[in-house]
CSV table of N, CA and C in Angstrom, one decimal:
chain,number,residue,atom,x,y,z
A,1,MET,N,-10.8,-14.2,8.6
A,1,MET,CA,-10.3,-13.7,7.3
A,1,MET,C,-10.7,-14.7,6.2
A,2,THR,N,-11.0,-14.2,5.1
A,2,THR,CA,-11.5,-14.9,3.8
A,2,THR,C,-10.3,-15.9,3.4
A,3,ASP,N,-10.7,-16.8,2.5
A,3,ASP,CA,-9.9,-17.7,1.9
A,3,ASP,C,-8.7,-17.0,1.2
A,4,VAL,N,-8.9,-15.9,0.3
A,4,VAL,CA,-7.8,-15.1,-0.2
A,4,VAL,C,-7.9,-13.6,0.6
A,5,PRO,N,-7.0,-13.5,1.4
A,5,PRO,CA,-7.1,-12.3,2.3
A,5,PRO,C,-7.0,-10.9,1.5
A,6,GLU,N,-7.6,-9.9,1.9
A,6,GLU,CA,-7.7,-8.8,1.3
A,6,GLU,C,-7.1,-7.6,2.2
A,7,VAL,N,-6.0,-6.9,1.6
A,7,VAL,CA,-5.3,-5.9,2.4
A,7,VAL,C,-5.5,-4.6,1.6
A,8,LEU,N,-5.8,-3.7,2.5
A,8,LEU,CA,-6.2,-2.1,2.1
A,8,LEU,C,-5.1,-1.3,2.7
A,9,PHE,N,-4.3,-0.7,1.8
A,9,PHE,CA,-3.3,0.3,2.2
A,9,PHE,C,-3.8,1.8,2.1
A,10,VAL,N,-3.7,2.7,3.1
A,10,VAL,CA,-4.4,3.8,3.3
A,10,VAL,C,-3.2,5.1,3.5
A,11,CYS,N,-3.2,6.0,2.8
A,11,CYS,CA,-2.5,7.1,3.3
A,11,CYS,C,-3.3,8.4,2.9
A,12,VAL,N,-2.9,9.6,3.0
A,12,VAL,CA,-3.5,10.8,2.8
A,12,VAL,C,-3.9,11.0,1.2
A,13,HIS,N,-2.9,11.0,0.4
A,13,HIS,CA,-3.1,11.4,-1.0
A,13,HIS,C,-3.0,10.2,-1.7
A,14,ASN,N,-2.8,9.0,-1.5
A,14,ASN,CA,-2.8,7.7,-2.3
A,14,ASN,C,-2.0,7.9,-3.5
A,15,ALA,N,-0.8,8.8,-3.4
A,15,ALA,CA,0.0,9.1,-4.4
A,15,ALA,C,1.5,8.6,-4.2
A,16,GLY,N,1.7,8.1,-3.2
A,16,GLY,CA,3.0,7.7,-2.6
A,16,GLY,C,3.1,6.2,-2.0
A,17,ARG,N,3.2,6.5,-0.7
A,17,ARG,CA,3.4,5.2,0.3
A,17,ARG,C,2.4,4.2,0.1
A,18,SER,N,1.0,4.3,-0.1
A,18,SER,CA,0.1,3.4,-0.2
A,18,SER,C,0.1,2.8,-1.6
A,19,GLN,N,0.5,3.6,-2.7
A,19,GLN,CA,0.5,3.0,-3.9
A,19,GLN,C,1.8,2.1,-4.0
A,20,MET,N,2.9,2.5,-3.4
A,20,MET,CA,4.2,1.4,-3.5
A,20,MET,C,3.7,0.3,-2.6
A,21,ALA,N,3.1,0.2,-1.5
A,21,ALA,CA,2.9,-0.8,-0.7
A,21,ALA,C,2.0,-1.8,-1.4
A,22,ALA,N,0.9,-1.2,-2.0
A,22,ALA,CA,-0.1,-2.0,-2.8
A,22,ALA,C,0.6,-2.7,-4.0
A,23,ALA,N,1.4,-2.1,-4.8
A,23,ALA,CA,2.1,-2.6,-5.9
A,23,ALA,C,3.0,-3.7,-5.3
A,24,LEU,N,3.8,-3.3,-4.4
A,24,LEU,CA,4.8,-4.4,-3.9
A,24,LEU,C,4.2,-5.5,-3.4
A,25,LEU,N,3.0,-5.5,-2.7
A,25,LEU,CA,2.4,-6.6,-2.0
A,25,LEU,C,1.8,-7.5,-3.2
A,26,ALA,N,1.1,-6.7,-4.3
A,26,ALA,CA,0.6,-7.5,-5.4
A,26,ALA,C,1.7,-8.3,-6.2
A,27,HIS,N,2.8,-7.5,-6.3
A,27,HIS,CA,4.1,-8.2,-7.1
A,27,HIS,C,4.4,-9.5,-6.1
A,28,HIS,N,4.7,-9.5,-5.0
A,28,HIS,CA,5.2,-10.5,-4.3
A,28,HIS,C,4.2,-11.5,-4.0
A,29,ALA,N,2.8,-11.2,-3.9
A,29,ALA,CA,1.8,-12.3,-3.5
A,29,ALA,C,1.5,-13.0,-4.8
A,30,ARG,N,1.6,-12.4,-6.0
A,30,ARG,CA,1.2,-13.3,-7.1
A,30,ARG,C,-0.2,-13.8,-7.1
A,31,GLY,N,-1.1,-13.0,-6.7
A,31,GLY,CA,-2.6,-13.3,-6.8
A,31,GLY,C,-3.0,-14.0,-5.5
A,32,ALA,N,-2.2,-14.4,-4.5
A,32,ALA,CA,-2.5,-15.1,-3.2
A,32,ALA,C,-3.2,-14.1,-2.4
A,33,VAL,N,-3.1,-12.7,-2.4
A,33,VAL,CA,-3.7,-11.8,-1.6
A,33,VAL,C,-4.3,-10.7,-2.7
A,34,ARG,N,-5.5,-10.2,-2.2
A,34,ARG,CA,-6.2,-9.1,-2.9
A,34,ARG,C,-5.6,-7.8,-2.4
A,35,VAL,N,-5.3,-6.8,-3.2
A,35,VAL,CA,-4.6,-5.7,-2.8
A,35,VAL,C,-5.4,-4.6,-3.3
A,36,THR,N,-5.7,-3.5,-2.3
A,36,THR,CA,-6.2,-2.2,-2.8
A,36,THR,C,-5.5,-1.1,-2.0
A,37,SER,N,-5.8,0.2,-2.6
A,37,SER,CA,-5.3,1.3,-1.8
A,37,SER,C,-6.1,2.4,-2.0
A,38,ALA,N,-6.0,3.3,-1.0
A,38,ALA,CA,-6.8,4.6,-1.2
A,38,ALA,C,-6.3,5.7,-0.3
A,39,GLY,N,-6.9,6.8,-0.4
A,39,GLY,CA,-6.4,7.9,0.3
A,39,GLY,C,-7.6,8.8,0.9
A,40,SER,N,-7.3,9.3,1.9
A,40,SER,CA,-8.4,10.2,2.6
A,40,SER,C,-8.7,11.5,2.0
A,41,ALA,N,-7.6,12.0,1.2
A,41,ALA,CA,-7.7,13.2,0.4
A,41,ALA,C,-6.8,13.0,-0.9
A,42,PRO,N,-7.4,12.1,-1.8
A,42,PRO,CA,-6.5,11.8,-2.9
A,42,PRO,C,-5.9,13.0,-3.8
A,43,ALA,N,-4.7,12.7,-4.3
A,43,ALA,CA,-4.1,13.8,-5.1
A,43,ALA,C,-4.6,13.5,-6.6
A,44,GLU,N,-4.2,14.3,-7.5
A,44,GLU,CA,-4.7,14.4,-8.9
A,44,GLU,C,-4.0,13.1,-9.6
A,45,GLU,N,-2.6,12.8,-9.1
A,45,GLU,CA,-1.9,11.8,-9.8
A,45,GLU,C,-0.8,11.4,-8.8
A,46,ILE,N,-0.3,10.2,-9.3
A,46,ILE,CA,0.8,9.5,-8.4
A,46,ILE,C,2.0,10.3,-8.6
A,47,ASN,N,2.7,10.5,-7.5
A,47,ASN,CA,4.0,11.2,-7.5
A,47,ASN,C,5.1,10.7,-8.6
A,48,PRO,N,5.6,11.5,-9.6
A,48,PRO,CA,6.2,11.0,-10.6
A,48,PRO,C,7.6,10.3,-10.0
A,49,ALA,N,8.2,10.7,-9.0
A,49,ALA,CA,9.3,10.2,-8.4
A,49,ALA,C,9.0,8.9,-7.8
A,50,VAL,N,7.9,8.6,-7.4
A,50,VAL,CA,7.4,7.2,-6.7
A,50,VAL,C,7.3,6.2,-8.0
A,51,ARG,N,6.6,6.7,-9.2
A,51,ARG,CA,6.9,5.9,-10.3
A,51,ARG,C,8.1,5.6,-10.8
A,52,ALA,N,9.1,6.4,-10.7
A,52,ALA,CA,10.4,6.2,-11.2
A,52,ALA,C,11.0,5.1,-10.3
A,53,VAL,N,10.9,5.1,-8.9
A,53,VAL,CA,11.7,4.2,-8.0
A,53,VAL,C,10.9,2.8,-8.2
A,54,MET,N,9.5,2.8,-8.5
A,54,MET,CA,8.9,1.4,-8.8
A,54,MET,C,9.4,1.0,-10.2
A,55,ASP,N,9.6,1.9,-11.0
A,55,ASP,CA,10.0,1.4,-12.4
A,55,ASP,C,11.5,0.7,-12.1
A,56,GLU,N,12.2,1.2,-11.4
A,56,GLU,CA,13.5,0.5,-11.2
A,56,GLU,C,13.4,-0.9,-10.8
A,57,LEU,N,12.4,-1.4,-10.1
A,57,LEU,CA,12.1,-2.7,-9.7
A,57,LEU,C,11.3,-3.6,-10.8
A,58,GLY,N,10.9,-2.9,-11.8
A,58,GLY,CA,10.1,-3.5,-12.9
A,58,GLY,C,8.7,-3.5,-12.6
A,59,ILE,N,8.3,-2.6,-11.7
A,59,ILE,CA,6.9,-2.6,-11.4
A,59,ILE,C,6.3,-1.2,-11.8
A,60,ASP,N,5.3,-1.4,-12.9
A,60,ASP,CA,4.7,-0.2,-13.6
A,60,ASP,C,3.6,0.2,-12.8
A,61,LEU,N,3.5,1.5,-12.5
A,61,LEU,CA,2.5,2.3,-11.8
A,61,LEU,C,1.6,3.1,-12.8
A,62,SER,N,2.1,3.1,-14.0
A,62,SER,CA,1.5,4.0,-15.1
A,62,SER,C,-0.1,3.8,-15.3
A,63,MET,N,-0.7,2.7,-14.9
A,63,MET,CA,-2.1,2.5,-15.0
A,63,MET,C,-2.8,2.7,-13.7
A,64,GLN,N,-2.1,3.0,-12.8
A,64,GLN,CA,-2.6,3.3,-11.5
A,64,GLN,C,-3.0,4.8,-11.2
A,65,PHE,N,-3.8,5.1,-10.4
A,65,PHE,CA,-4.2,6.5,-10.1
A,65,PHE,C,-4.8,6.6,-8.6
A,66,PRO,N,-4.7,7.8,-8.0
A,66,PRO,CA,-5.3,8.0,-6.5
A,66,PRO,C,-6.6,7.7,-6.5
A,67,LYS,N,-7.1,6.9,-5.4
A,67,LYS,CA,-8.4,6.7,-5.3
A,67,LYS,C,-9.0,7.1,-4.0
A,68,ARG,N,-10.2,7.5,-3.8
A,68,ARG,CA,-10.8,7.8,-2.5
A,68,ARG,C,-11.1,6.8,-1.5
A,69,LEU,N,-10.7,7.1,-0.3
A,69,LEU,CA,-11.0,6.0,0.7
A,69,LEU,C,-12.6,5.9,1.0
A,70,THR,N,-13.2,4.7,0.9
A,70,THR,CA,-14.7,4.5,1.1
A,70,THR,C,-14.8,3.5,2.3
A,71,THR,N,-15.8,3.5,2.9
A,71,THR,CA,-16.3,2.6,3.9
A,71,THR,C,-16.5,1.4,3.2
A,72,ASP,N,-17.0,1.1,2.1
A,72,ASP,CA,-17.0,-0.1,1.5
A,72,ASP,C,-15.6,-0.8,1.4
A,73,ALA,N,-14.5,0.0,1.0
A,73,ALA,CA,-13.1,-0.6,0.9
A,73,ALA,C,-12.7,-1.0,2.2
A,74,VAL,N,-13.0,-0.4,3.3
A,74,VAL,CA,-12.6,-0.8,4.6
A,74,VAL,C,-13.1,-2.1,5.0
A,75,GLU,N,-14.6,-2.2,4.9
A,75,GLU,CA,-15.3,-3.2,5.1
A,75,GLU,C,-14.8,-4.6,4.4
A,76,ALA,N,-14.4,-4.2,3.1
A,76,ALA,CA,-14.1,-5.5,2.4
A,76,ALA,C,-12.8,-6.0,2.8
A,77,ALA,N,-11.9,-5.4,3.4
A,77,ALA,CA,-10.7,-5.5,3.8
A,77,ALA,C,-10.4,-6.5,5.0
A,78,ASP,N,-9.5,-7.5,5.1
A,78,ASP,CA,-9.2,-8.1,6.3
A,78,ASP,C,-8.0,-7.4,7.1
A,79,VAL,N,-7.2,-6.9,6.3
A,79,VAL,CA,-6.3,-6.0,7.1
A,79,VAL,C,-6.1,-4.7,6.4
A,80,VAL,N,-6.1,-3.6,7.2
A,80,VAL,CA,-6.1,-2.3,6.9
A,80,VAL,C,-4.7,-1.6,7.3
A,81,VAL,N,-4.0,-1.2,6.5
A,81,VAL,CA,-2.5,-0.6,6.8
A,81,VAL,C,-2.8,0.8,6.7
A,82,THR,N,-2.6,1.6,7.7
A,82,THR,CA,-2.6,3.1,7.5
A,82,THR,C,-1.2,3.6,7.6
A,83,MET,N,-1.0,4.7,6.9
A,83,MET,CA,0.3,5.2,6.7
A,83,MET,C,0.0,6.9,6.7
A,84,GLY,N,-0.2,7.3,8.0
A,84,GLY,CA,-0.2,8.7,8.2
A,84,GLY,C,-1.6,9.3,7.9
A,85,CYS,N,-2.6,8.6,7.8
A,85,CYS,CA,-3.9,9.2,7.4
A,85,CYS,C,-4.7,9.6,8.6
A,86,GLY,N,-4.1,9.6,9.7
A,86,GLY,CA,-4.7,10.1,11.2
A,86,GLY,C,-6.1,9.3,11.4
A,87,ASP,N,-7.1,10.1,11.7
A,87,ASP,CA,-8.3,9.5,12.1
A,87,ASP,C,-9.3,9.3,11.0
A,88,ALA,N,-8.7,9.6,9.7
A,88,ALA,CA,-9.6,9.7,8.6
A,88,ALA,C,-10.1,8.3,8.2
A,89,CYS,N,-9.4,7.1,8.7
A,89,CYS,CA,-9.8,5.8,8.2
A,89,CYS,C,-11.0,5.3,9.2
A,90,PRO,N,-12.0,4.9,8.6
A,90,PRO,CA,-13.1,4.1,9.6
A,90,PRO,C,-12.7,2.9,10.4
A,91,VAL,N,-13.0,2.6,11.4
A,91,VAL,CA,-12.8,1.5,12.2
A,91,VAL,C,-13.9,0.7,12.4
A,92,PHE,N,-13.7,-0.8,12.1
A,92,PHE,CA,-14.7,-1.6,12.1
A,92,PHE,C,-14.2,-2.8,13.0
A,93,PRO,N,-15.1,-3.3,13.9
A,93,PRO,CA,-14.7,-4.4,14.8
A,93,PRO,C,-14.5,-5.6,13.8
A,94,GLY,N,-13.4,-6.5,14.3
A,94,GLY,CA,-13.0,-7.6,13.6
A,94,GLY,C,-12.0,-7.4,12.6
A,95,LYS,N,-11.7,-6.1,12.2
A,95,LYS,CA,-10.6,-5.9,11.2
A,95,LYS,C,-9.3,-5.7,11.8
A,96,ARG,N,-8.2,-6.3,11.3
A,96,ARG,CA,-6.9,-5.9,11.7
A,96,ARG,C,-6.2,-4.9,11.1
A,97,TYR,N,-5.9,-3.9,12.0
A,97,TYR,CA,-5.4,-2.5,11.7
A,97,TYR,C,-3.7,-2.5,12.1
A,98,LEU,N,-3.1,-1.9,11.1
A,98,LEU,CA,-1.6,-1.8,11.4
A,98,LEU,C,-1.4,-0.5,10.9
A,99,ASP,N,-0.6,0.3,11.7
A,99,ASP,CA,-0.4,1.6,11.5
A,99,ASP,C,1.3,1.7,11.2
A,100,TRP,N,1.6,2.0,10.0
A,100,TRP,CA,3.1,2.0,9.6
A,100,TRP,C,3.4,3.4,9.4
A,101,GLU,N,4.4,3.8,10.2
A,101,GLU,CA,5.0,5.2,10.5
A,101,GLU,C,6.1,5.3,9.3
A,102,LEU,N,5.7,6.0,8.2
A,102,LEU,CA,6.7,6.1,7.1
A,102,LEU,C,6.8,7.6,6.7
A,103,THR,N,7.9,7.9,6.3
A,103,THR,CA,8.2,9.3,5.7
A,103,THR,C,7.3,9.4,4.4
A,104,ASP,N,6.6,10.7,4.4
A,104,ASP,CA,5.9,10.9,3.1
A,104,ASP,C,6.9,11.3,1.9
A,105,PRO,N,6.7,10.7,0.8
A,105,PRO,CA,7.7,10.9,-0.3
A,105,PRO,C,7.4,12.2,-1.1
A,106,ALA,N,6.2,12.9,-0.8
A,106,ALA,CA,5.8,14.0,-1.4
A,106,ALA,C,6.9,15.0,-1.4
A,107,GLY,N,7.2,15.6,-2.5
A,107,GLY,CA,8.2,16.8,-2.6
A,107,GLY,C,9.8,16.0,-2.5
A,108,ARG,N,10.0,14.8,-2.5
A,108,ARG,CA,11.4,14.4,-2.3
A,108,ARG,C,11.9,13.8,-3.6
A,109,SER,N,13.3,13.7,-3.6
A,109,SER,CA,13.8,13.1,-4.8
A,109,SER,C,13.7,11.6,-5.0
A,110,VAL,N,14.1,11.1,-6.1
A,110,VAL,CA,14.2,9.7,-6.3
A,110,VAL,C,15.1,9.1,-5.2
A,111,GLU,N,16.3,9.7,-5.0
A,111,GLU,CA,17.2,9.3,-4.2
A,111,GLU,C,16.7,9.2,-2.7
A,112,ASP,N,15.9,10.0,-2.4
A,112,ASP,CA,15.4,10.2,-1.0
A,112,ASP,C,14.1,9.2,-0.9
A,113,ILE,N,13.5,8.8,-2.1
A,113,ILE,CA,12.4,7.9,-2.1
A,113,ILE,C,12.8,6.5,-1.9
A,114,ARG,N,14.0,6.1,-2.5
A,114,ARG,CA,14.5,4.6,-2.5
A,114,ARG,C,14.4,4.0,-1.2
A,115,PRO,N,14.8,4.7,-0.1
A,115,PRO,CA,14.9,4.0,1.2
A,115,PRO,C,13.4,3.9,1.8
A,116,ILE,N,12.6,4.7,1.3
A,116,ILE,CA,11.1,4.6,1.8
A,116,ILE,C,10.5,3.4,1.2
A,117,ARG,N,11.0,3.2,-0.2
A,117,ARG,CA,10.3,2.2,-0.9
A,117,ARG,C,10.9,1.0,-0.3
A,118,ASP,N,12.2,0.9,0.1
A,118,ASP,CA,12.8,-0.4,0.5
A,118,ASP,C,12.4,-0.7,1.9
A,119,ASP,N,12.0,0.3,2.6
A,119,ASP,CA,11.3,0.1,4.0
A,119,ASP,C,9.9,-0.5,3.9
A,120,ILE,N,9.2,0.1,2.9
A,120,ILE,CA,7.8,-0.6,2.7
A,120,ILE,C,8.0,-1.9,2.0
A,121,ASP,N,8.9,-2.2,1.2
A,121,ASP,CA,9.0,-3.5,0.7
A,121,ASP,C,9.3,-4.5,1.7
A,122,ALA,N,10.2,-4.2,2.7
A,122,ALA,CA,10.5,-5.1,3.9
A,122,ALA,C,9.2,-5.4,4.7
A,123,ARG,N,8.4,-4.3,5.1
A,123,ARG,CA,7.3,-4.5,5.8
A,123,ARG,C,6.3,-5.3,5.2
A,124,VAL,N,6.2,-5.2,3.7
A,124,VAL,CA,5.1,-5.9,2.7
A,124,VAL,C,5.5,-7.3,2.8
A,125,ARG,N,6.8,-7.7,2.6
A,125,ARG,CA,7.2,-9.0,2.8
A,125,ARG,C,6.9,-9.7,4.0
A,126,GLY,N,7.1,-9.0,5.1
A,126,GLY,CA,6.8,-9.5,6.5
A,126,GLY,C,5.2,-9.6,6.6
A,127,LEU,N,4.4,-8.8,6.1
A,127,LEU,CA,3.0,-9.0,6.2
A,127,LEU,C,2.6,-10.2,5.3
A,128,LEU,N,3.1,-10.3,4.1
A,128,LEU,CA,2.8,-11.5,3.3
A,128,LEU,C,3.1,-12.7,4.0
A,129,ALA,N,4.2,-12.7,4.5
A,129,ALA,CA,4.7,-14.0,5.2
A,129,ALA,C,3.6,-14.3,6.4
A,130,GLU,N,3.1,-13.5,7.0
A,130,GLU,CA,2.1,-13.7,8.1
A,130,GLU,C,0.7,-14.2,7.4
A,131,LEU,N,0.4,-13.7,6.4
A,131,LEU,CA,-1.0,-13.9,5.7
A,131,LEU,C,-1.0,-15.1,4.8
A,132,VAL,N,0.1,-15.5,4.1
A,132,VAL,CA,0.0,-16.6,3.3
A,132,VAL,C,1.5,-17.2,3.3
A,133,PRO,N,1.4,-18.6,3.6
A,133,PRO,CA,2.7,-19.3,3.8
A,133,PRO,C,3.4,-19.5,2.4
A,134,ALA,N,4.6,-19.3,2.5
A,134,ALA,CA,5.4,-19.5,1.2
A,134,ALA,C,5.1,-20.5,0.1
A,135,GLY,N,4.6,-21.5,0.6
A,135,GLY,CA,4.2,-22.7,-0.2
A,135,GLY,C,2.9,-22.5,-1.1
A,136,ASP,N,2.1,-21.5,-0.4
A,136,ASP,CA,0.8,-21.2,-1.0
A,136,ASP,C,0.9,-20.1,-2.0
A,137,ARG,N,1.9,-19.5,-2.3
A,137,ARG,CA,2.0,-18.5,-3.3
A,137,ARG,C,3.1,-18.8,-4.4
């Protein structure tokens, strides 16, 4: 792993789960981790209800947009966290892969997405604790 670990979050559309995870990790890590996200079939825009639940936490996704998963992004990452992207994510030796089974927020209300966001937040905090000791962030 590099001096500053890099985490890539991947889901199908890069419009919900992976965007929330990336934003939450970046928020909690405060620069101690490089964070990216991508999708195997990116949507046109981030789910508006996802933006709303992140706004509730003071995390602004207005400048973010869905990005296509590339081999370069996977190669650059130390940890690749998949969230329902199936076999679309390339696998490279030496990378740490995690598969988080999470409900897809697509088509769900803000009320339905809050528990998904909170689940992601707990997982992200756990991952951050593994990657960077609390005193180093």
